[in-house]
mmCIF file of C-alpha atoms and ligand atoms in Angstrom:
data_model
loop_
_atom_site.group_PDB
_atom_site.id
_atom_site.type_symbol
_atom_site.label_atom_id
_atom_site.label_comp_id
_atom_site.label_asym_id
_atom_site.label_seq_id
_atom_site.Cartn_x
_atom_site.Cartn_y
_atom_site.Cartn_z
ATOM 1 C CA MET A 1 -0.095 -0.068 0.065
ATOM 2 C CA ALA A 2 1.056 3.653 -0.819
ATOM 3 C CA VAL A 3 0.235 7.053 -0.720
ATOM 4 C CA LEU A 4 0.210 8.305 -4.532
ATOM 5 C CA PRO A 5 0.914 11.919 -5.526
ATOM 6 C CA ILE A 6 -2.398 13.867 -6.523
ATOM 7 C CA VAL A 7 -2.872 15.362 -9.673
ATOM 8 C CA GLU A 8 -4.217 18.725 -9.516
ATOM 9 C CA VAL A 9 -5.598 21.415 -11.737
ATOM 10 C CA PRO A 10 -4.766 22.525 -14.614
ATOM 11 C CA ASP A 11 -3.297 18.809 -15.306
ATOM 12 C CA PRO A 12 -5.020 17.845 -18.568
ATOM 13 C CA ARG A 13 -5.264 14.419 -17.027
ATOM 14 C CA LEU A 14 -8.416 15.642 -14.997
ATOM 15 C CA ARG A 15 -10.168 16.068 -18.440
ATOM 16 C CA ALA A 16 -9.735 12.294 -19.567
ATOM 17 C CA VAL A 17 -12.701 10.068 -19.773
ATOM 18 C CA SER A 18 -11.748 7.259 -17.649
ATOM 19 C CA THR A 19 -12.215 3.535 -19.149
ATOM 20 C CA PRO A 20 -14.087 0.899 -17.356
ATOM 21 C CA VAL A 21 -12.236 -1.857 -15.492
ATOM 22 C CA GLU A 22 -12.713 -5.206 -17.270
ATOM 23 C CA ALA A 23 -11.889 -7.567 -14.496
ATOM 24 C CA VAL A 24 -11.540 -6.801 -10.758
ATOM 25 C CA ASP A 25 -8.207 -8.396 -10.283
ATOM 26 C CA ASP A 26 -5.447 -7.839 -7.941
ATOM 27 C CA ASP A 27 -4.055 -4.834 -9.794
ATOM 28 C CA VAL A 28 -7.539 -3.253 -9.328
ATOM 29 C CA ARG A 29 -7.491 -4.158 -5.471
ATOM 30 C CA ARG A 30 -3.990 -2.596 -5.102
ATOM 31 C CA LEU A 31 -5.172 0.403 -7.064
ATOM 32 C CA VAL A 32 -8.174 0.696 -4.293
ATOM 33 C CA ALA A 33 -5.847 0.165 -1.321
ATOM 34 C CA ASP A 34 -3.627 2.737 -2.598
ATOM 35 C CA MET A 35 -6.319 5.260 -3.343
ATOM 36 C CA THR A 36 -7.571 4.680 -0.007
ATOM 37 C CA ASP A 37 -4.206 5.487 1.762
ATOM 38 C CA THR A 38 -4.025 8.391 -0.361
ATOM 39 C CA MET A 39 -7.530 9.845 0.391
ATOM 40 C CA TYR A 40 -6.680 9.471 4.085
ATOM 41 C CA ALA A 41 -3.275 10.766 4.215
ATOM 42 C CA ALA A 42 -4.920 14.222 2.202
ATOM 43 C CA HIS A 43 -7.980 14.215 4.688
ATOM 44 C CA GLY A 44 -10.155 13.815 1.950
ATOM 45 C CA ILE A 45 -13.834 11.836 1.786
ATOM 46 C CA GLY A 46 -13.623 10.913 -1.827
ATOM 47 C CA LEU A 47 -11.354 10.224 -4.477
ATOM 48 C CA ALA A 48 -11.481 8.958 -7.999
ATOM 49 C CA ALA A 49 -8.582 6.956 -9.715
ATOM 50 C CA ILE A 50 -7.853 9.489 -12.250
ATOM 51 C CA GLN A 51 -6.784 12.352 -9.230
ATOM 52 C CA VAL A 52 -3.694 9.464 -8.951
ATOM 53 C CA GLY A 53 -2.955 9.671 -12.874
ATOM 54 C CA VAL A 54 -4.974 6.246 -13.516
ATOM 55 C CA GLU A 55 -7.572 6.386 -16.091
ATOM 56 C CA LYS A 56 -9.754 3.700 -14.660
ATOM 57 C CA ARG A 57 -13.394 4.062 -13.459
ATOM 58 C CA VAL A 58 -12.521 3.518 -9.631
ATOM 59 C CA VAL A 59 -13.826 5.312 -6.810
ATOM 60 C CA VAL A 60 -13.296 5.324 -3.035
ATOM 61 C CA ILE A 61 -15.317 7.115 -0.569
ATOM 62 C CA ASP A 62 -15.135 7.247 3.301
ATOM 63 C CA LEU A 63 -17.349 10.080 4.890
ATOM 64 C CA GLN A 64 -15.785 9.388 8.146
ATOM 65 C CA ALA A 65 -19.136 11.071 9.591
ATOM 66 C CA GLU A 66 -18.870 9.241 12.834
ATOM 67 C CA GLU A 67 -16.262 9.618 15.875
ATOM 68 C CA ASP A 68 -14.925 7.062 18.407
ATOM 69 C CA ALA A 69 -14.974 7.708 22.040
ATOM 70 C CA GLU A 70 -11.447 9.692 21.338
ATOM 71 C CA GLY A 71 -13.279 12.020 18.924
ATOM 72 C CA LYS A 72 -11.292 10.383 15.808
ATOM 73 C CA PRO A 73 -13.166 9.714 12.682
ATOM 74 C CA VAL A 74 -14.298 6.184 12.330
ATOM 75 C CA ARG A 75 -12.777 4.779 8.909
ATOM 76 C CA VAL A 76 -15.242 2.765 6.832
ATOM 77 C CA PRO A 77 -13.509 2.954 3.212
ATOM 78 C CA GLN A 78 -15.802 1.834 0.161
ATOM 79 C CA ALA A 79 -14.753 1.166 -3.249
ATOM 80 C CA TYR A 80 -16.963 1.741 -6.150
ATOM 81 C CA ILE A 81 -15.613 -0.143 -9.213
ATOM 82 C CA ASN A 82 -17.426 1.286 -12.597
ATOM 83 C CA PRO A 83 -19.863 3.362 -10.650
ATOM 84 C CA GLU A 84 -22.745 4.308 -12.638
ATOM 85 C CA ILE A 85 -25.753 6.613 -12.198
ATOM 86 C CA VAL A 86 -28.914 4.614 -12.915
ATOM 87 C CA SER A 87 -31.289 7.777 -11.934
ATOM 88 C CA VAL A 88 -31.287 11.047 -10.005
ATOM 89 C CA SER A 89 -34.205 12.628 -8.090
ATOM 90 C CA ASP A 90 -35.829 15.814 -9.288
ATOM 91 C CA GLU A 91 -35.176 17.378 -5.768
ATOM 92 C CA LEU A 92 -31.948 19.224 -5.683
ATOM 93 C CA SER A 93 -29.687 19.900 -3.014
ATOM 94 C CA VAL A 94 -26.735 22.223 -2.439
ATOM 95 C CA TYR A 95 -23.322 21.421 -0.710
ATOM 96 C CA ASN A 96 -20.301 23.572 -0.125
ATOM 97 C CA GLU A 97 -17.605 21.113 -2.314
ATOM 98 C CA GLY A 98 -14.065 20.974 -2.397
ATOM 99 C CA CYS A 99 -11.542 18.602 -4.380
ATOM 100 C CA LEU A 100 -8.109 17.345 -3.468
ATOM 101 C CA SER A 101 -7.282 18.306 -7.148
ATOM 102 C CA ILE A 102 -8.147 21.971 -6.635
ATOM 103 C CA PRO A 103 -6.714 22.216 -3.086
ATOM 104 C CA GLU A 104 -8.633 24.327 -0.335
ATOM 105 C CA GLN A 105 -10.956 25.989 -2.711
ATOM 106 C CA TYR A 106 -14.706 25.577 -2.124
ATOM 107 C CA ALA A 107 -18.026 26.260 -3.906
ATOM 108 C CA GLU A 108 -21.595 25.817 -3.339
ATOM 109 C CA VAL A 109 -22.772 23.269 -5.949
ATOM 110 C CA GLU A 110 -26.272 22.133 -6.659
ATOM 111 C CA ARG A 111 -26.780 18.424 -7.703
ATOM 112 C CA PRO A 112 -29.891 15.955 -7.265
ATOM 113 C CA ALA A 113 -30.636 15.189 -3.709
ATOM 114 C CA ARG A 114 -30.574 11.476 -4.600
ATOM 115 C CA CYS A 115 -29.363 9.228 -6.874
ATOM 116 C CA ARG A 116 -29.553 5.284 -7.700
ATOM 117 C CA VAL A 117 -25.897 4.016 -8.396
ATOM 118 C CA ARG A 118 -24.785 0.672 -9.521
ATOM 119 C CA TRP A 119 -21.188 -0.522 -9.114
ATOM 120 C CA LEU A 120 -19.049 -3.605 -8.583
ATOM 121 C CA ASP A 121 -17.206 -4.233 -5.125
ATOM 122 C CA THR A 122 -13.550 -5.256 -5.026
ATOM 123 C CA GLY A 123 -14.647 -8.890 -5.184
ATOM 124 C CA GLY A 124 -16.487 -7.993 -8.459
ATOM 125 C CA ALA A 125 -19.902 -8.196 -7.089
ATOM 126 C CA ARG A 126 -22.594 -6.221 -8.303
ATOM 127 C CA HIS A 127 -24.509 -3.504 -6.244
ATOM 128 C CA GLU A 128 -27.352 -1.242 -6.707
ATOM 129 C CA GLU A 129 -28.471 1.394 -3.939
ATOM 130 C CA GLU A 130 -30.340 4.584 -3.469
ATOM 131 C CA LEU A 131 -27.996 7.252 -2.129
ATOM 132 C CA ASP A 132 -28.877 10.368 -0.175
ATOM 133 C CA GLY A 133 -27.301 13.220 1.622
ATOM 134 C CA LEU A 134 -23.457 13.734 1.567
ATOM 135 C CA LEU A 135 -22.853 10.379 0.183
ATOM 136 C CA ALA A 136 -25.090 11.065 -3.033
ATOM 137 C CA THR A 137 -23.184 14.509 -3.583
ATOM 138 C CA CYS A 138 -19.955 12.787 -3.055
ATOM 139 C CA MET A 139 -20.663 9.983 -5.463
ATOM 140 C CA GLN A 140 -21.917 12.532 -8.142
ATOM 141 C CA HIS A 141 -18.627 14.348 -7.837
ATOM 142 C CA GLU A 142 -16.650 11.337 -7.971
ATOM 143 C CA ILE A 143 -18.169 9.827 -11.007
ATOM 144 C CA ASP A 144 -17.847 13.421 -12.820
ATOM 145 C CA HIS A 145 -13.913 12.782 -12.005
ATOM 146 C CA CYS A 146 -14.108 9.494 -14.185
ATOM 147 C CA ASP A 147 -15.701 11.710 -16.839
ATOM 148 C CA GLY A 148 -13.430 14.308 -16.954
ATOM 149 C CA ILE A 149 -15.592 16.830 -14.901
ATOM 150 C CA LEU A 150 -14.619 18.880 -11.881
ATOM 151 C CA PHE A 151 -17.078 20.705 -9.547
ATOM 152 C CA ILE A 152 -16.007 24.092 -10.676
ATOM 153 C CA ASP A 153 -17.895 22.930 -14.079
ATOM 154 C CA HIS A 154 -21.083 23.068 -12.222
ATOM 155 C CA VAL A 155 -20.547 26.906 -10.999
ATOM 156 C CA SER A 156 -20.489 30.125 -13.029
ATOM 157 C CA ARG A 157 -17.734 31.285 -15.020
ATOM 158 C CA LEU A 158 -17.240 34.196 -12.899
ATOM 159 C CA LYS A 159 -16.927 31.861 -9.763
ATOM 160 C CA ARG A 160 -14.609 29.578 -11.478
ATOM 161 C CA GLU A 161 -12.083 31.925 -12.433
ATOM 162 C CA MET A 162 -12.173 33.648 -8.985
ATOM 163 C CA LEU A 163 -11.577 30.151 -7.445
ATOM 164 C CA LEU A 164 -8.660 29.358 -9.877
ATOM 165 C CA ARG A 165 -7.184 32.762 -9.271
ATOM 166 C CA LYS A 166 -7.277 32.038 -5.385
ATOM 167 C CA LEU A 167 -5.394 29.045 -6.221
ATOM 168 C CA ALA A 168 -2.752 30.321 -8.230
ATOM 169 C CA LYS A 169 -2.040 33.160 -5.541
ATOM 170 C CA GLN A 170 -1.933 30.610 -2.797
ATOM 171 C CA ARG A 171 0.330 28.299 -4.734
ATOM 172 C CA LYS A 172 2.787 31.635 -5.257
ATOM 173 C CA ALA A 173 2.636 32.349 -1.600
ATOM 174 C CA GLY A 174 3.867 28.766 -1.176
HETATM 175 ZN ZN1 LIG B 1 -12.685 15.961 -6.537
#
């Protein structure tokens, strides 16, 4: 297992459309383990494979919503291989989203409040589930990555340019 470098904007790889995983084998399971380590090391709640430079439709998510007795987040990592949105709700919800590929920039993004998603687990078994709340938002954000879409594509051009300018300034400041 390893912590991998995270691809950041404006790296063109973030615009690639990732290809489906053909067989859930040990290579895919190793990728999932590395992605999970990388997500935790970066204090993220979700990561898509393209964010570590791998053009495969693989996503890991752990909202770490619960805390143990010592106040540490409880880790329950989940891997979603070839995740696919089957349907979405008409009802929308707004979350203040961030992204490990656009460090420390946040914006409110409106997305369907619920989505029905199909995926394979690391054993190759099929799942289909209706997701809501932060998990629904996070899943849509990560599936967007598999299609080369970033959360800043969902906000106005003005807001997007402002976020990218802030990021450039922050990088200059080191
Ligand atoms: Zn992201």
